[in-house]
Short mmCIF file of C-alpha atoms in Angstrom, two decimals:
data_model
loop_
_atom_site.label_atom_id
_atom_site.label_comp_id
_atom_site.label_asym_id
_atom_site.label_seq_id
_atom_site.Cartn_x
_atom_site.Cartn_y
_atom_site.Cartn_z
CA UNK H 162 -113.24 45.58 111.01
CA UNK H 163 -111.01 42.50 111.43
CA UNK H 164 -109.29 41.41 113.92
CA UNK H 165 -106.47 38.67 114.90
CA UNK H 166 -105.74 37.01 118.59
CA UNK H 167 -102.75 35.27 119.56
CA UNK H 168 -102.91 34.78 123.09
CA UNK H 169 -99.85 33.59 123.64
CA UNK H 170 -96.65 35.29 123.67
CA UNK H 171 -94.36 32.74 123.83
CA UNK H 172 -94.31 29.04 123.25
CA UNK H 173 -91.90 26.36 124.85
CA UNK H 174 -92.02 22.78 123.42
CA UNK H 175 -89.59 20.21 123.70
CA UNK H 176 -88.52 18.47 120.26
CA UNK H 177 -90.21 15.79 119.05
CA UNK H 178 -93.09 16.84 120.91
CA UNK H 179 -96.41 17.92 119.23
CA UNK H 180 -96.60 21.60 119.33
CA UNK H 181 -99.99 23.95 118.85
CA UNK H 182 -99.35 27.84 118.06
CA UNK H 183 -103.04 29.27 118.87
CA UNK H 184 -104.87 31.92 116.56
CA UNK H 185 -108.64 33.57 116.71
CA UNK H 186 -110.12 36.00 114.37
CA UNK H 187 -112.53 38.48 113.73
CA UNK H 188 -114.34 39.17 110.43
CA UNK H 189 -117.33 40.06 108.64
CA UNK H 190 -118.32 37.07 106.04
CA UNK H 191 -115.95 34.15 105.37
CA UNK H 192 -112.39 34.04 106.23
CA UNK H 193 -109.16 34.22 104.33
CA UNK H 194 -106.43 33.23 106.62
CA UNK H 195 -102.99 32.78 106.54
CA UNK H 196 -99.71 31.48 108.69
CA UNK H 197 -96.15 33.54 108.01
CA UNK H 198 -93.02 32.35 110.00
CA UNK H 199 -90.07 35.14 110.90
CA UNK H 200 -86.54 33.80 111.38
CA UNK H 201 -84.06 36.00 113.36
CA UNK H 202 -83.15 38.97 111.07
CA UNK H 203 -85.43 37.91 108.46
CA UNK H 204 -88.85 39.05 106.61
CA UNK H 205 -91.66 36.84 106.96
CA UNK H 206 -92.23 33.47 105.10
CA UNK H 207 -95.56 32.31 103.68
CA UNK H 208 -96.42 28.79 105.63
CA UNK H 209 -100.22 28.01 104.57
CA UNK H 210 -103.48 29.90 103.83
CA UNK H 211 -107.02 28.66 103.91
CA UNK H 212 -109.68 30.39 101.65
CA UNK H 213 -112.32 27.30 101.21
CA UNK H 214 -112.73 23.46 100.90
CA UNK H 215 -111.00 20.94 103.55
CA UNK H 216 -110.95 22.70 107.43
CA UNK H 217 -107.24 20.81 107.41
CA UNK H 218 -104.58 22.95 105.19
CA UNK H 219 -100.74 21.41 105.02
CA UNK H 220 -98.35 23.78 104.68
CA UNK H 221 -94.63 23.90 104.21
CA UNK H 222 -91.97 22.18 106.65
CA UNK H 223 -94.66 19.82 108.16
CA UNK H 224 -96.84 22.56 109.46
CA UNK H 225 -100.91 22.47 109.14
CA UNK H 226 -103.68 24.26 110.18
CA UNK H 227 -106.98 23.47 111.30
CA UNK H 228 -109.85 25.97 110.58
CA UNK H 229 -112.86 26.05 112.63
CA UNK H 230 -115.81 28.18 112.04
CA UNK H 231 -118.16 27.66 114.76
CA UNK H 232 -114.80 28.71 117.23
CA UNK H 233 -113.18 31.31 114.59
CA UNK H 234 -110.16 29.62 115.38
CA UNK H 235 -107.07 28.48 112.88
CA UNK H 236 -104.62 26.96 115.09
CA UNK H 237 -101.27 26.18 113.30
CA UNK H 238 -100.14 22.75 114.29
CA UNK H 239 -97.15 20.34 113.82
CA UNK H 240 -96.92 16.38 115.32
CA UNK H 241 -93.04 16.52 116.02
CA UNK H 242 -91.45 19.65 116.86
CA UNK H 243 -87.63 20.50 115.64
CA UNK H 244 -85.41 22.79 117.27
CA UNK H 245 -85.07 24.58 113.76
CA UNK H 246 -89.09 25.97 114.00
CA UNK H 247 -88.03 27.82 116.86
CA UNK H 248 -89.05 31.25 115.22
CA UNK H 249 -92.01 33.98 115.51
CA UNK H 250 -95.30 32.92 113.78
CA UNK H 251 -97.80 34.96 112.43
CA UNK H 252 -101.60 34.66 111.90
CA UNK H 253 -103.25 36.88 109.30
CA UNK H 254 -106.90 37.20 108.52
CA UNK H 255 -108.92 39.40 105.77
CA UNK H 256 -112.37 38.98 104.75
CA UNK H 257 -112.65 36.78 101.70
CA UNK H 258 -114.97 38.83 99.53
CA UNK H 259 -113.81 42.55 99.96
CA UNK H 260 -112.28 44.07 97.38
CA UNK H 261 -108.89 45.90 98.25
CA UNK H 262 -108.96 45.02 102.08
CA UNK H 263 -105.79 44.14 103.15
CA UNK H 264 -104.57 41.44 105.48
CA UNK H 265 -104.18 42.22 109.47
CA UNK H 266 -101.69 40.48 111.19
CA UNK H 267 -101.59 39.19 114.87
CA UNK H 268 -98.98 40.14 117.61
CA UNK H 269 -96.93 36.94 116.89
CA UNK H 270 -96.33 34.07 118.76
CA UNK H 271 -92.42 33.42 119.66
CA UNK H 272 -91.94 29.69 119.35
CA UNK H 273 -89.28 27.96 121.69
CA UNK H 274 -87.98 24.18 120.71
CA UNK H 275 -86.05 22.88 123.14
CA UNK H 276 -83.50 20.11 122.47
CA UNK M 118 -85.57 36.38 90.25
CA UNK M 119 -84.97 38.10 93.31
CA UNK M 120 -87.99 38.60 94.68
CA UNK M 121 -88.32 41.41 97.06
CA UNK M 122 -85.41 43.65 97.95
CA UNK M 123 -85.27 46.75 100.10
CA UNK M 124 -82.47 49.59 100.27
CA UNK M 125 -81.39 50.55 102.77
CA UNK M 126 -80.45 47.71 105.35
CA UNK M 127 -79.46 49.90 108.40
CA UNK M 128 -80.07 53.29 108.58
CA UNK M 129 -79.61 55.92 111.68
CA UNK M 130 -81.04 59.45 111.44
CA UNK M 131 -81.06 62.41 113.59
CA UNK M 132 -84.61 63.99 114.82
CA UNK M 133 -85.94 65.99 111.68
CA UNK M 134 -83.55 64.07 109.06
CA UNK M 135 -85.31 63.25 106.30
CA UNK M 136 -84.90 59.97 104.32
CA UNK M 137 -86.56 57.40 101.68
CA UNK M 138 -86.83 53.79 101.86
CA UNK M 139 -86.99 51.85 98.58
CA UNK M 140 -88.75 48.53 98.14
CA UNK M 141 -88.16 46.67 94.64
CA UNK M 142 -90.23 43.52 93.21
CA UNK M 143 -89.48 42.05 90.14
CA UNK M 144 -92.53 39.65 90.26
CA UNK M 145 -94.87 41.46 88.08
CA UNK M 146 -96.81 42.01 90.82
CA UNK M 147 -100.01 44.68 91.52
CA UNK M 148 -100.13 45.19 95.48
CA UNK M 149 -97.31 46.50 97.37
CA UNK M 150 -97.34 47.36 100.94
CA UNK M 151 -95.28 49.00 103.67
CA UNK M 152 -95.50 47.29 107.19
CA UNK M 153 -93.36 48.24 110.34
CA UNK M 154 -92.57 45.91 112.98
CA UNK M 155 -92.14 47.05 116.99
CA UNK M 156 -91.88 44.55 119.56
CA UNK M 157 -95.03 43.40 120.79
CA UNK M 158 -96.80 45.19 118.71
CA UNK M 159 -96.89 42.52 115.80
CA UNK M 160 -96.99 44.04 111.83
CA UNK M 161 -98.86 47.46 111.22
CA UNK M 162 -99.51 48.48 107.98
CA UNK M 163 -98.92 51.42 107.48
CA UNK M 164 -99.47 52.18 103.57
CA UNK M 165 -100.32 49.73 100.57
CA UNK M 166 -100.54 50.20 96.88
CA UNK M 167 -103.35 48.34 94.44
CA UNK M 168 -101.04 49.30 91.21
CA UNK M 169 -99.31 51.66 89.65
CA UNK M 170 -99.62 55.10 90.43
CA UNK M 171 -101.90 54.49 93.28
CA UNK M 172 -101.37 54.61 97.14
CA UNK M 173 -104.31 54.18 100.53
CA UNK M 174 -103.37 54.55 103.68
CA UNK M 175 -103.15 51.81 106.56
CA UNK M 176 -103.31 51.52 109.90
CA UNK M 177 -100.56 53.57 111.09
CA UNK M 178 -100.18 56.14 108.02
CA UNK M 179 -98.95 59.49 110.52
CA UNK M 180 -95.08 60.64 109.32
CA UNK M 181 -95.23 58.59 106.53
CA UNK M 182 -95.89 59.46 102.54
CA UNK M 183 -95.62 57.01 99.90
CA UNK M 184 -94.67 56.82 95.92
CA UNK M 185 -95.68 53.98 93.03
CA UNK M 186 -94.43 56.03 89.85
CA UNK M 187 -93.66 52.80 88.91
CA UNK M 188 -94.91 48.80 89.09
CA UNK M 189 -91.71 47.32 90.59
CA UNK M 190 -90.97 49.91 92.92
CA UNK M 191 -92.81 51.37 96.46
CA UNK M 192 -91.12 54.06 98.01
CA UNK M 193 -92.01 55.21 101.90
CA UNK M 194 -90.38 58.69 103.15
CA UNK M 195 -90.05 60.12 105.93
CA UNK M 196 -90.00 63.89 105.85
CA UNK M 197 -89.04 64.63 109.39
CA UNK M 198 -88.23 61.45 111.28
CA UNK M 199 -88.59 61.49 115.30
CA UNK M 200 -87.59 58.68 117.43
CA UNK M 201 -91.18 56.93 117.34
CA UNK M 202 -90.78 55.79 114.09
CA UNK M 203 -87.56 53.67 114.97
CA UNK M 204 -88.49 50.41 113.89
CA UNK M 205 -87.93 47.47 111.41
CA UNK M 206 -89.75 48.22 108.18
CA UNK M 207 -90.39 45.46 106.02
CA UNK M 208 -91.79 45.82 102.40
CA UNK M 209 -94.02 42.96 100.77
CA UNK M 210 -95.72 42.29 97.67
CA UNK M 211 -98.62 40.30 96.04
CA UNK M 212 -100.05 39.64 92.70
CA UNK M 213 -103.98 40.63 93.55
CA UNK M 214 -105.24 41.36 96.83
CA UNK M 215 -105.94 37.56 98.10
CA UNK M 216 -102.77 36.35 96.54
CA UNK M 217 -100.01 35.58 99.28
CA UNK M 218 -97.56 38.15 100.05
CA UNK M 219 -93.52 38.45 99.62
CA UNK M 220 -91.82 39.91 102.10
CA UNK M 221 -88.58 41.34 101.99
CA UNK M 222 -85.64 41.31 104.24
CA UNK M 223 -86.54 44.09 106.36
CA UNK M 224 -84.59 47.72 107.11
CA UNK M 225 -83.57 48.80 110.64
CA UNK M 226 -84.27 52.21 111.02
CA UNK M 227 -83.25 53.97 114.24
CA UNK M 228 -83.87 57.16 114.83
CA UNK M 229 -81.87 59.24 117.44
#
């Protein structure tokens, strides 16, 4: 079965700063990951997905991810931090050749910006 | 186009109430799932559609039945709610299975 690690709760990061939101998986075959965002009183927003090709995936608002197979690792990163990306992210993961499986989703990672 | 909707916002129910969420797409799309949110506990799935008249179970299916009588609309009922189940319940939807998936705007459903 799959499986997604965020090991970090929370994140603090001053703006302008560079700021890494960290994400491991678990899955049988080759990955199909994704990155949602959750403002306050909101549903989730689609940020970037990698399902083959370049390791480096740009998303929306300046975010990208870099996917590494030999670590299982798809660490969303940004290189300067606003106060507006303070929000919950999400890292999602199903296999990429499985039929009906759906996605599992990580704990979430509460992002902090501080002005 | 607007997207995904859900109906009710709020709700409150008494132990044993009954109720039914709705979730709405107008997207054309196939999958539709049900996911509830707890703090620190991330997204759960708790039941998902492929099309049409067909529901599976997910990862946290107990107290929960679902309906797909039609494409646009999911609907997740609760038959005899207890205060587990209080929770934000957000709906989302997908054109295939790998496609990315629209949430919508959540219902917060306590449960007394």
């Amino acid at each position: 079965a799959q499986s997604v690690a965020q090991p970090e709760d929370q994140v603090n990061v001053a703006e302008g700063n560079p700021l890494t939101v960290k994400c491991t998986y678990s899955v049988s075959g080759n990955p199909y990951l994704f990155w949602y965002v959750q403002y306050p009183n909101r549903g989730l927003q689609f940020l970037l997905k990698y399902i083959t090709g370049d390791n480096l995936v740009k998303g929306s608002y300046g975010f990208e991810a870099e996917f590494n197979k030999s670590q299982t690792s798809f660490h969303l990163k940004k290189p300067s931090a606003l106060v507006s990306d303070s929000a919950l992210y999400f890292c999602a993961v199903r296999p990429l050749h499985s039929g009906n499986t759906p996605l599992v989703f990580g704990k979430g990672t509460r992002l902090s910006v501080i002005a | 186009n607007a997207g995904v909707t859900q109906t009710p916002k709020f709700r409150v129910l008494k132990t044993g109430q009954s109720m039914t969420l709705l979730c709405a797409q107008d997207m054309n799309h196939e999958y539709m799932y049900w996911y509830r949110q707890d703090p620190g506990m991330g997204l759960r799935l708790i039941h998902y559609s492929v099309g049409e008249g067909t529901t599976a179970k997910g990862e946290v299916p107990d107290g929960y039945n679902v309906s797909r009588l039609k494409k646009q609309n999911f609907l997740l009922g609760l038959e005899s709610a207890a205060p587990s189940q209080t929770s934000v319940y957000f709906c989302a939807s997908s054109l295939t299975g790998v496609d990315t998936q629209y949430f919508g705007p959540g219902t917060r459903l306590t449960v007394l």
